[in-house]
Short mmCIF file of C-alpha atoms (C1' of nucleotides) in Angstrom, two decimals:
data_model
loop_
_atom_site.label_atom_id
_atom_site.label_comp_id
_atom_site.label_asym_id
_atom_site.label_seq_id
_atom_site.Cartn_x
_atom_site.Cartn_y
_atom_site.Cartn_z
CA MET A 14 -7.87 -18.58 18.46
CA ASN A 15 -10.27 -18.37 15.59
CA ASN A 16 -9.73 -20.12 12.30
CA LYS A 17 -10.96 -17.55 9.88
CA LYS A 18 -8.88 -16.55 6.89
CA VAL A 19 -6.28 -14.00 7.93
CA PRO A 20 -6.60 -10.69 6.08
CA GLU A 21 -3.37 -9.52 4.50
CA PRO A 22 -3.33 -6.20 6.41
CA VAL A 23 -3.16 -8.27 9.59
CA ILE A 24 -0.03 -10.06 8.39
CA SER A 25 1.53 -6.77 7.48
CA ARG A 26 0.84 -5.32 10.93
CA LEU A 27 2.27 -8.36 12.70
CA PHE A 28 5.65 -7.38 11.27
CA VAL A 29 5.18 -3.95 12.81
CA TYR A 30 4.38 -5.45 16.22
CA LEU A 31 7.39 -7.69 15.92
CA ARG A 32 9.73 -4.80 15.22
CA GLU A 33 8.39 -2.95 18.23
CA LEU A 34 8.76 -6.04 20.42
CA ILE A 35 12.37 -6.39 19.33
CA GLU A 36 12.95 -2.83 20.53
CA LEU A 37 11.08 -3.43 23.77
CA THR A 38 13.04 -6.54 24.67
CA LYS A 39 16.29 -4.70 23.87
CA MET A 40 15.16 -2.04 26.34
CA ASN A 41 14.42 -4.76 28.89
CA ILE A 42 10.74 -3.94 29.02
CA ARG A 43 9.14 -7.23 30.01
CA THR A 44 5.43 -6.63 29.64
CA ILE A 45 3.22 -4.51 27.43
CA SER A 46 -0.51 -3.98 27.09
CA SER A 47 -2.34 -3.88 23.78
CA GLY A 48 -3.04 -0.22 24.48
CA GLU A 49 0.60 0.67 24.92
CA LEU A 50 1.68 -1.39 21.92
CA GLY A 51 -1.02 0.42 19.95
CA VAL A 52 0.31 3.83 20.97
CA ARG A 53 3.77 2.83 19.82
CA THR A 54 2.56 1.62 16.45
CA ASN A 55 -0.22 4.16 15.83
CA LEU A 56 -2.89 1.49 16.00
CA SER A 57 -5.83 0.94 18.31
CA ASP A 58 -5.74 -1.42 21.28
CA ALA A 59 -8.63 -3.38 19.80
CA GLN A 60 -6.78 -3.82 16.55
CA VAL A 61 -3.71 -5.15 18.28
CA ARG A 62 -5.75 -7.72 20.19
CA LYS A 63 -7.85 -8.70 17.20
CA ASP A 64 -4.80 -9.16 15.00
CA LEU A 65 -3.07 -11.37 17.54
CA GLY A 66 -6.33 -13.22 18.06
CA TYR A 67 -6.07 -14.71 14.57
CA PHE A 68 -3.12 -16.75 15.74
CA GLY A 69 -3.72 -17.59 19.37
CA GLN A 70 -3.94 -16.29 22.88
CA PHE A 71 -0.73 -14.67 23.91
CA GLY A 72 -1.76 -12.31 26.69
CA VAL A 73 -2.50 -12.42 30.37
CA SER A 74 -5.71 -10.79 31.52
CA GLY A 75 -5.01 -7.86 33.77
CA SER A 76 -1.37 -7.46 32.88
CA GLY A 77 -0.84 -7.71 29.12
CA TYR A 78 1.71 -9.49 26.95
CA ASP A 79 5.13 -10.82 27.88
CA THR A 80 7.30 -9.00 25.34
CA ASN A 81 9.78 -11.79 24.87
CA GLU A 82 7.13 -14.48 24.63
CA LEU A 83 5.13 -12.53 22.09
CA LYS A 84 8.25 -11.71 20.10
CA VAL A 85 9.14 -15.39 19.89
CA ALA A 86 5.59 -16.32 18.96
CA LEU A 87 5.45 -13.75 16.16
CA GLU A 88 8.84 -14.82 14.84
CA GLU A 89 7.48 -18.33 14.64
CA ILE A 90 4.21 -17.31 12.98
CA LEU A 91 5.94 -15.08 10.46
CA GLY A 92 8.63 -17.60 9.61
CA LYS A 93 11.45 -15.41 10.86
CA ASP A 94 13.50 -18.48 11.71
CA LYS A 95 13.97 -18.88 7.96
CA THR A 96 15.83 -16.77 5.45
CA TRP A 97 14.95 -16.23 1.80
CA ASN A 98 16.96 -15.50 -1.27
CA VAL A 99 15.98 -12.62 -3.49
CA ALA A 100 16.95 -11.40 -6.97
CA VAL A 101 16.74 -7.85 -8.25
CA VAL A 102 16.08 -7.33 -11.95
CA GLY A 103 16.95 -3.93 -13.35
CA ILE A 104 19.95 -2.27 -11.75
CA GLY A 105 19.24 1.38 -12.34
CA HIS A 106 19.21 3.92 -9.54
CA LEU A 107 16.37 2.20 -7.72
CA GLY A 108 17.65 -1.34 -8.26
CA GLY A 109 21.07 -0.27 -7.05
CA ALA A 110 19.54 1.31 -3.95
CA LEU A 111 17.67 -1.92 -3.21
CA LEU A 112 20.90 -3.90 -3.48
CA ALA A 113 22.42 -1.57 -0.91
CA TYR A 114 19.42 -1.39 1.42
CA PRO A 115 20.45 -2.80 4.80
CA GLY A 116 16.87 -3.42 6.01
CA PHE A 117 16.44 -6.52 3.90
CA LYS A 118 19.32 -8.60 5.23
CA GLU A 119 18.48 -7.58 8.80
CA ARG A 120 15.12 -9.21 8.25
CA GLY A 121 16.28 -12.44 6.69
CA LEU A 122 15.90 -11.40 3.07
CA ASN A 123 19.18 -11.91 1.24
CA ILE A 124 19.70 -10.37 -2.14
CA VAL A 125 21.89 -12.93 -3.85
CA ALA A 126 21.58 -12.03 -7.53
CA ALA A 127 21.19 -9.01 -9.78
CA PHE A 128 20.16 -8.95 -13.41
CA ASP A 129 20.20 -6.31 -16.08
CA SER A 130 19.97 -6.27 -19.85
CA SER A 131 22.56 -3.56 -20.40
CA LYS A 132 25.90 -4.87 -21.70
CA ARG A 133 27.53 -1.91 -19.99
CA LYS A 134 26.37 -3.14 -16.58
CA ILE A 135 26.69 -6.91 -16.93
CA GLY A 136 29.79 -8.17 -15.15
CA LYS A 137 30.03 -5.18 -12.86
CA LYS A 138 29.96 -5.81 -9.15
CA ILE A 139 27.66 -3.91 -6.78
CA LYS A 140 27.66 -4.57 -3.04
CA GLY A 141 29.46 -7.85 -3.68
CA ILE A 142 26.97 -9.03 -6.29
CA ILE A 143 27.92 -9.44 -9.93
CA ILE A 144 25.29 -8.17 -12.35
CA GLN A 145 24.28 -10.97 -14.69
CA SER A 146 22.58 -11.11 -18.04
CA ILE A 147 18.86 -11.81 -17.87
CA ASP A 148 19.54 -14.93 -19.95
CA GLU A 149 21.22 -16.47 -16.92
CA MET A 150 18.13 -16.08 -14.79
CA PRO A 151 16.74 -19.64 -14.97
CA LYS A 152 20.08 -21.19 -14.05
CA THR A 153 20.84 -18.72 -11.27
CA VAL A 154 17.38 -18.86 -9.71
CA THR A 155 17.72 -22.64 -9.41
CA ASN A 156 21.33 -22.69 -8.27
CA LYS A 157 20.92 -19.95 -5.69
CA LYS A 158 17.46 -21.11 -4.56
CA ILE A 159 15.91 -17.73 -5.20
CA SER A 160 12.27 -17.50 -4.22
CA ILE A 161 11.46 -13.80 -4.58
CA GLY A 162 12.09 -11.52 -7.54
CA ILE A 163 12.13 -7.74 -7.41
CA ILE A 164 11.30 -5.93 -10.63
CA SER A 165 12.84 -2.48 -11.02
CA VAL A 166 12.90 -2.15 -14.78
CA PRO A 167 10.99 0.33 -16.98
CA ALA A 168 7.29 -0.34 -17.43
CA LYS A 169 7.59 -1.40 -21.08
CA VAL A 170 9.65 -4.47 -20.25
CA ALA A 171 8.20 -5.29 -16.83
CA GLN A 172 5.71 -7.92 -18.02
CA GLU A 173 8.41 -9.66 -20.01
CA VAL A 174 10.68 -9.69 -16.96
CA ALA A 175 7.84 -11.00 -14.78
CA ASP A 176 7.24 -13.84 -17.25
CA LYS A 177 10.93 -14.67 -17.23
CA LEU A 178 11.07 -14.67 -13.43
CA ILE A 179 8.05 -16.94 -13.25
CA SER A 180 9.34 -19.38 -15.84
CA SER A 181 12.59 -19.41 -13.83
CA ARG A 182 10.49 -20.66 -10.89
CA VAL A 183 10.51 -17.62 -8.66
CA LYS A 184 7.58 -17.90 -6.21
CA HIS A 185 6.61 -14.30 -5.51
CA ILE A 186 7.27 -10.87 -7.01
CA LEU A 187 7.71 -7.35 -5.71
CA ASN A 188 7.08 -4.95 -8.60
CA PHE A 189 8.24 -1.35 -8.76
CA ALA A 190 7.29 -0.79 -12.38
CA PRO A 191 4.22 1.44 -12.70
CA ILE A 192 2.15 -1.04 -14.66
CA ALA A 193 -0.37 -3.80 -13.96
CA LEU A 194 1.35 -7.17 -14.30
CA ASN A 195 -0.44 -10.40 -15.11
CA VAL A 196 0.78 -13.34 -13.10
CA PRO A 197 -0.65 -16.80 -12.35
CA GLU A 198 -2.89 -17.22 -9.30
CA LYS A 199 -0.23 -19.00 -7.25
CA ILE A 200 2.29 -16.17 -7.59
CA LYS A 201 1.86 -13.50 -4.94
CA LEU A 202 2.42 -10.11 -6.47
CA LYS A 203 2.98 -6.93 -4.49
CA ASN A 204 3.21 -3.58 -6.19
CA VAL A 205 5.02 -0.48 -5.01
CA ASP A 206 4.23 2.46 -7.22
CA LEU A 207 6.31 5.41 -6.09
CA SER A 208 4.91 7.94 -8.52
CA ARG A 209 1.40 6.97 -7.63
CA GLU A 210 2.02 7.52 -3.93
CA LEU A 211 3.37 10.98 -4.59
CA GLU A 212 0.63 11.76 -7.09
CA THR A 213 -1.99 10.80 -4.54
CA LEU A 214 -0.52 13.36 -2.17
CA SER A 215 -0.58 15.94 -4.93
CA TYR A 216 -4.29 15.26 -5.43
CA PHE A 217 -4.93 16.40 -1.88
CA LEU A 218 -2.91 19.54 -2.52
CA ALA A 219 -4.89 20.31 -5.66
CA ASN A 220 -8.21 19.62 -3.94
CA LYS A 221 -7.73 21.03 -0.48
CA LYS A 222 -10.80 22.79 0.82
CA MET B 20 -22.55 11.76 -10.14
CA ASN B 21 -22.94 10.97 -6.48
CA ASN B 22 -21.61 13.19 -3.74
CA LYS B 23 -20.35 10.65 -1.27
CA LYS B 24 -16.86 10.95 0.16
CA VAL B 25 -14.32 9.54 -2.28
CA PRO B 26 -12.32 6.62 -0.88
CA GLU B 27 -8.58 7.04 -1.23
CA PRO B 28 -8.14 3.80 -3.22
CA VAL B 29 -10.40 5.36 -5.84
CA ILE B 30 -8.11 8.38 -6.18
CA SER B 31 -5.15 6.09 -6.49
CA ARG B 32 -6.79 4.07 -9.26
CA LEU B 33 -7.77 7.20 -11.19
CA PHE B 34 -4.07 7.81 -11.74
CA VAL B 35 -3.83 4.32 -13.18
CA TYR B 36 -6.71 4.95 -15.56
CA LEU B 37 -5.14 8.24 -16.58
CA ARG B 38 -1.84 6.60 -17.43
CA GLU B 39 -3.60 4.04 -19.56
CA LEU B 40 -5.64 6.72 -21.30
CA ILE B 41 -2.46 8.61 -22.12
CA GLU B 42 -1.16 5.45 -23.80
CA LEU B 43 -4.45 4.86 -25.61
CA THR B 44 -4.62 8.36 -27.03
CA LYS B 45 -0.99 8.06 -28.15
CA MET B 46 -2.02 4.90 -29.99
CA ASN B 47 -4.92 6.78 -31.53
CA ILE B 48 -7.52 4.57 -29.90
CA ARG B 49 -10.55 6.81 -29.64
CA THR B 50 -12.99 4.84 -27.55
CA ILE B 51 -12.74 2.29 -24.74
CA SER B 52 -15.26 0.37 -22.65
CA SER B 53 -15.01 -0.06 -18.90
CA GLY B 54 -14.41 -3.75 -19.54
CA GLU B 55 -11.45 -3.17 -21.82
CA LEU B 56 -9.97 -0.50 -19.55
CA GLY B 57 -10.37 -2.96 -16.70
CA VAL B 58 -8.48 -5.66 -18.58
CA ARG B 59 -5.63 -3.25 -19.22
CA THR B 60 -5.39 -2.21 -15.58
CA ASN B 61 -6.22 -5.53 -13.93
CA LEU B 62 -9.42 -4.20 -12.46
CA SER B 63 -13.05 -5.15 -12.94
CA ASP B 64 -15.38 -3.35 -15.31
CA ALA B 65 -17.68 -2.54 -12.40
CA GLN B 66 -14.83 -0.99 -10.46
CA VAL B 67 -13.85 1.22 -13.35
CA ARG B 68 -17.40 2.49 -13.73
CA LYS B 69 -17.94 2.92 -10.00
CA ASP B 70 -14.69 4.84 -9.58
CA LEU B 71 -15.50 7.23 -12.41
CA GLY B 72 -19.02 7.55 -11.05
CA TYR B 73 -17.69 9.43 -8.03
CA PHE B 74 -16.81 12.32 -10.31
CA GLY B 75 -19.41 12.40 -13.03
CA GLN B 76 -20.80 10.71 -16.08
CA PHE B 77 -18.16 10.37 -18.73
CA GLY B 78 -19.38 7.50 -20.83
CA VAL B 79 -21.79 6.84 -23.62
CA SER B 80 -24.19 3.93 -23.20
CA GLY B 81 -23.56 1.32 -25.80
CA SER B 82 -20.14 2.52 -26.89
CA GLY B 83 -17.99 3.39 -23.87
CA TYR B 84 -15.69 6.29 -23.09
CA ASP B 85 -14.03 8.72 -25.45
CA THR B 86 -10.39 8.24 -24.52
CA ASN B 87 -9.35 11.82 -25.04
CA GLU B 88 -12.36 13.26 -23.27
CA LEU B 89 -11.87 10.99 -20.27
CA LYS B 90 -8.15 11.73 -20.18
CA VAL B 91 -8.83 15.46 -20.09
CA ALA B 92 -11.49 15.01 -17.43
CA LEU B 93 -9.18 12.96 -15.21
CA GLU B 94 -6.33 15.43 -15.64
CA GLU B 95 -8.71 18.12 -14.45
CA ILE B 96 -10.00 16.08 -11.51
CA LEU B 97 -6.52 15.04 -10.42
CA GLY B 98 -5.01 18.51 -10.74
CA LYS B 99 -2.56 17.48 -13.43
CA ASP B 100 -2.55 21.00 -14.83
CA LYS B 101 -0.53 21.96 -11.77
CA THR B 102 3.00 21.03 -10.71
CA TRP B 103 4.31 20.61 -7.19
CA ASN B 104 7.69 21.07 -5.58
CA VAL B 105 9.14 18.29 -3.49
CA ALA B 106 12.07 17.95 -1.09
CA VAL B 107 13.93 14.75 -0.25
CA VAL B 108 15.43 14.42 3.22
CA GLY B 109 18.13 11.81 3.65
CA ILE B 110 20.35 11.31 0.61
CA GLY B 111 21.51 7.74 1.08
CA HIS B 112 21.11 5.11 -1.60
CA LEU B 113 17.33 5.38 -1.59
CA GLY B 114 17.22 9.17 -1.37
CA GLY B 115 19.71 9.39 -4.22
CA ALA B 116 17.60 7.01 -6.31
CA LEU B 117 14.52 9.14 -5.69
CA LEU B 118 16.39 12.26 -6.85
CA ALA B 119 17.22 10.44 -10.05
CA TYR B 120 13.81 8.83 -10.61
CA PRO B 121 12.41 10.15 -13.90
CA GLY B 122 8.81 9.19 -13.12
CA PHE B 123 8.27 12.11 -10.76
CA LYS B 124 9.04 14.97 -13.09
CA GLU B 125 7.05 13.31 -15.88
CA ARG B 126 4.06 13.56 -13.60
CA GLY B 127 4.46 17.14 -12.47
CA LEU B 128 6.34 16.43 -9.25
CA ASN B 129 9.59 18.38 -9.23
CA ILE B 130 12.25 17.56 -6.72
CA VAL B 131 13.79 20.93 -6.05
CA ALA B 132 15.71 20.39 -2.81
CA ALA B 133 17.70 17.73 -0.99
CA PHE B 134 18.70 17.67 2.65
CA ASP B 135 21.09 15.56 4.67
CA SER B 136 22.76 15.85 8.04
CA SER B 137 26.11 14.46 6.93
CA LYS B 138 28.83 17.11 6.57
CA ARG B 139 30.42 14.88 3.98
CA LYS B 140 27.37 15.15 1.74
CA ILE B 141 26.31 18.76 2.27
CA GLY B 142 27.36 20.95 -0.64
CA LYS B 143 27.60 18.05 -3.07
CA LYS B 144 25.47 18.18 -6.16
CA ILE B 145 23.28 15.27 -7.29
CA LYS B 146 21.19 15.47 -10.45
CA GLY B 147 21.61 19.22 -10.43
CA ILE B 148 20.49 19.62 -6.85
CA ILE B 149 22.85 20.78 -4.10
CA ILE B 150 22.48 18.85 -0.87
CA GLN B 151 21.75 21.26 1.96
CA SER B 152 22.00 21.10 5.70
CA ILE B 153 18.74 20.26 7.45
CA ASP B 154 19.06 23.61 9.24
CA GLU B 155 18.29 25.32 5.96
CA MET B 156 14.99 23.52 5.59
CA PRO B 157 12.60 26.26 6.81
CA LYS B 158 14.15 28.88 4.55
CA THR B 159 14.35 26.62 1.50
CA VAL B 160 10.82 25.23 1.87
CA THR B 161 9.47 28.77 1.85
CA ASN B 162 11.70 30.11 -0.91
CA LYS B 163 11.18 27.17 -3.22
CA LYS B 164 7.49 26.75 -2.40
CA ILE B 165 7.92 23.13 -1.44
CA SER B 166 4.69 21.38 -0.52
CA ILE B 167 5.68 17.71 -0.20
CA GLY B 168 8.53 16.21 1.81
CA ILE B 169 9.98 12.76 1.27
CA ILE B 170 11.63 11.13 4.28
CA SER B 171 14.36 8.63 3.48
CA VAL B 172 16.38 8.76 6.68
CA PRO B 173 16.95 5.98 9.25
CA ALA B 174 14.02 5.18 11.55
CA LYS B 175 15.63 6.69 14.66
CA VAL B 176 15.62 10.20 13.26
CA ALA B 177 12.49 10.00 11.09
CA GLN B 178 10.11 11.57 13.63
CA GLU B 179 12.51 14.43 14.20
CA VAL B 180 12.76 15.01 10.45
CA ALA B 181 8.98 14.84 10.10
CA ASP B 182 8.60 17.49 12.83
CA LYS B 183 11.14 19.69 11.09
CA LEU B 184 9.37 19.33 7.74
CA ILE B 185 6.05 20.20 9.31
CA SER B 186 7.37 23.23 11.15
CA SER B 187 8.90 24.30 7.82
CA ARG B 188 5.33 24.30 6.45
CA VAL B 189 5.45 21.28 4.18
CA LYS B 190 1.86 20.14 3.54
CA HIS B 191 2.17 16.38 3.03
CA ILE B 192 4.77 13.68 3.63
CA LEU B 193 5.86 10.47 1.93
CA ASN B 194 7.72 8.37 4.48
CA PHE B 195 10.11 5.54 3.67
CA ALA B 196 11.37 5.04 7.21
CA PRO B 197 10.00 1.85 8.77
CA ILE B 198 8.39 3.50 11.74
CA ALA B 199 5.00 4.97 12.67
CA LEU B 200 5.17 8.74 12.47
CA ASN B 201 2.91 11.10 14.40
CA VAL B 202 1.73 14.04 12.37
CA PRO B 203 -1.10 16.56 12.78
CA GLU B 204 -4.49 15.73 11.30
CA LYS B 205 -4.15 18.17 8.40
CA ILE B 206 -0.90 16.63 7.15
CA LYS B 207 -1.49 13.73 4.78
CA LEU B 208 1.05 11.01 5.47
CA LYS B 209 1.77 8.12 3.15
CA ASN B 210 4.07 5.33 4.17
CA VAL B 211 6.11 3.07 1.93
CA ASP B 212 7.75 0.32 3.90
CA LEU B 213 9.96 -1.66 1.57
CA SER B 214 11.08 -4.27 4.08
CA ARG B 215 7.53 -4.88 5.14
CA GLU B 216 6.41 -5.51 1.57
CA LEU B 217 9.16 -8.07 1.08
CA GLU B 218 8.55 -9.60 4.49
CA THR B 219 4.89 -10.04 3.69
CA LEU B 220 5.88 -12.04 0.63
CA SER B 221 8.20 -14.12 2.77
CA TYR B 222 5.27 -14.90 5.08
CA PHE B 223 3.49 -16.57 2.21
CA LEU B 224 6.61 -18.58 1.41
CA ALA B 225 6.90 -19.73 5.01
CA ASN B 226 3.20 -20.57 5.24
CA LYS B 227 2.45 -22.02 1.85
CA LYS B 228 0.08 -24.95 2.04
"C1'" DG C 19 -8.88 -2.90 39.18
"C1'" DT C 20 -6.85 -3.85 34.86
"C1'" DA C 21 -6.43 -5.91 30.53
"C1'" DT C 22 -7.47 -9.84 27.44
"C1'" DG C 23 -10.29 -12.26 23.86
"C1'" DT C 24 -14.08 -12.18 20.99
"C1'" DG C 25 -18.87 -12.05 19.29
"C1'" DA C 26 -21.68 -8.27 17.61
"C1'" DA C 27 -22.07 -3.92 15.45
"C1'" DG C 28 -20.46 -0.73 12.45
"C1'" DT C 29 -17.89 1.12 8.52
"C1'" DA C 30 -15.53 0.80 4.13
"C1'" DA C 31 -14.86 -1.03 -0.26
"C1'" DT C 32 -16.04 -4.16 -3.95
"C1'" DT C 33 -19.01 -6.77 -6.84
"C1'" DC C 34 -23.55 -7.82 -8.57
"C1'" DA C 35 -27.19 -7.11 -11.52
"C1'" DC C 36 -30.20 -4.68 -14.13
"C1'" DA C 37 -32.97 -0.58 -15.72
"C1'" DG C 38 -32.20 2.62 -19.09
"C1'" DC C 39 -29.73 4.97 -22.83
"C1'" DT C 40 -27.68 5.00 -27.65
"C1'" DA D 12 -27.08 -5.49 -29.10
"C1'" DG D 13 -23.77 -3.24 -26.24
"C1'" DC D 14 -22.40 -0.60 -22.48
"C1'" DT D 15 -23.15 2.84 -18.86
"C1'" DG D 16 -24.58 4.33 -14.22
"C1'" DT D 17 -26.01 3.05 -9.90
"C1'" DG D 18 -28.80 1.15 -6.03
"C1'" DA D 19 -28.59 -3.29 -3.58
"C1'" DA D 20 -26.01 -7.15 -1.99
"C1'" DT D 21 -21.84 -8.82 -0.61
"C1'" DT D 22 -17.46 -9.08 1.26
"C1'" DA D 23 -13.62 -7.19 3.87
"C1'" DC D 24 -11.94 -4.87 7.60
"C1'" DT D 25 -12.25 -2.16 11.99
"C1'" DT D 26 -14.19 -0.71 16.25
"C1'" DC D 27 -17.22 -1.49 20.09
"C1'" DA D 28 -18.33 -3.36 24.27
"C1'" DC D 29 -18.42 -6.61 27.64
"C1'" DA D 30 -17.96 -11.27 29.83
"C1'" DT D 31 -14.10 -13.40 31.60
"C1'" DA D 32 -9.50 -14.07 33.61
"C1'" DC D 33 -5.86 -12.72 36.66
#
DNA sequence: GTATGTGAAGTAATTCACAGCT
DNA sequence: AGCTGTGAATTACTTCACATAC
């Protein structure tokens, strides 16, 4: 093990390894080499070993990694024994899709609250969750122990919503609004900018040689 | 101007600058410094200048950038005079949300086709687009001149869908399925893994010091 | 022989810092 | 005086390559 700061891309890839290990153990495959795990995840053998090396020594020279052992170790490292409560703010098409997305619950992320500012939507129930007024956010975040907020509102109101989430004591934010949000140092902010991803692809179309 | 290879993060940020410049010109702000543009986009002044430096010299020493001039230059660089046709494969909650997302069309990305394998969905119309069988993909991609495919199907069938898109002559792919896809070198693949983004936030909750 | 773990080397991206222009 | 443009320095991340373990 080394004790250097772990780069965020490493964390992100550990979740990929874990998913693959879950599949492998389901298939009763007991052992895997870094090379084979790399093939399955489109990463290099060296990267697999280096990434794991940030957290310990999990392999056996000459044979590779015990799939179940490594799976358990990664679950421990990544905190997969715990579950987290999540709120979605902005229940438009995207917000509604996030409420319905099965991948979150499977991975220990429970969406337990939904907020919107539209009177037409407040009180309606989607996927078992009643849409609340944004005014109820502080109370609900505390009562339901919500630690992550997802922002899927239009860009013009996204900063305001972020401020409200933070003052309601949410710890981290996943932002889908296409705008740069300002948040305090301690809040981890991740941005997903769908238009930008597509636009980047279009750049390569426009500039193909 | 330098003629080094342009890193992809630079391309991605140019779209951010462009959006901001569109706002600035709307507000009749004629000039902006790299520092001010950086504040508005949460980037450093040096980064703004360096990024623009890949494509030319757009500024005036001592006063900054003419907002309209820079906007026009970026539109040119990024190919914003052109529009592109896009297909969505997999019309579940997420696929449906993407069909309805207004941000794409605003930016010259027109979703012109939708595919699903479910008999129940084929023939239905969403946002003016009739959902087609995946068998019709080759014909439709050609007829409608579709150059980008969006994959929003479950992980188990994502590779199969990617292969079908590629053999239908789609140029680039935006993949929402949480799995590593194999595509030929010439195909640009971008991945958006929603669960992984949320999971990464949960890691920091589990490992907060 | 086969595969790990890890320093060292290499590559990529960001930030610094300042000469030079207006 | 203020701000750009850009080499140089720095930092971040990845790949190499090999000593070591089984």
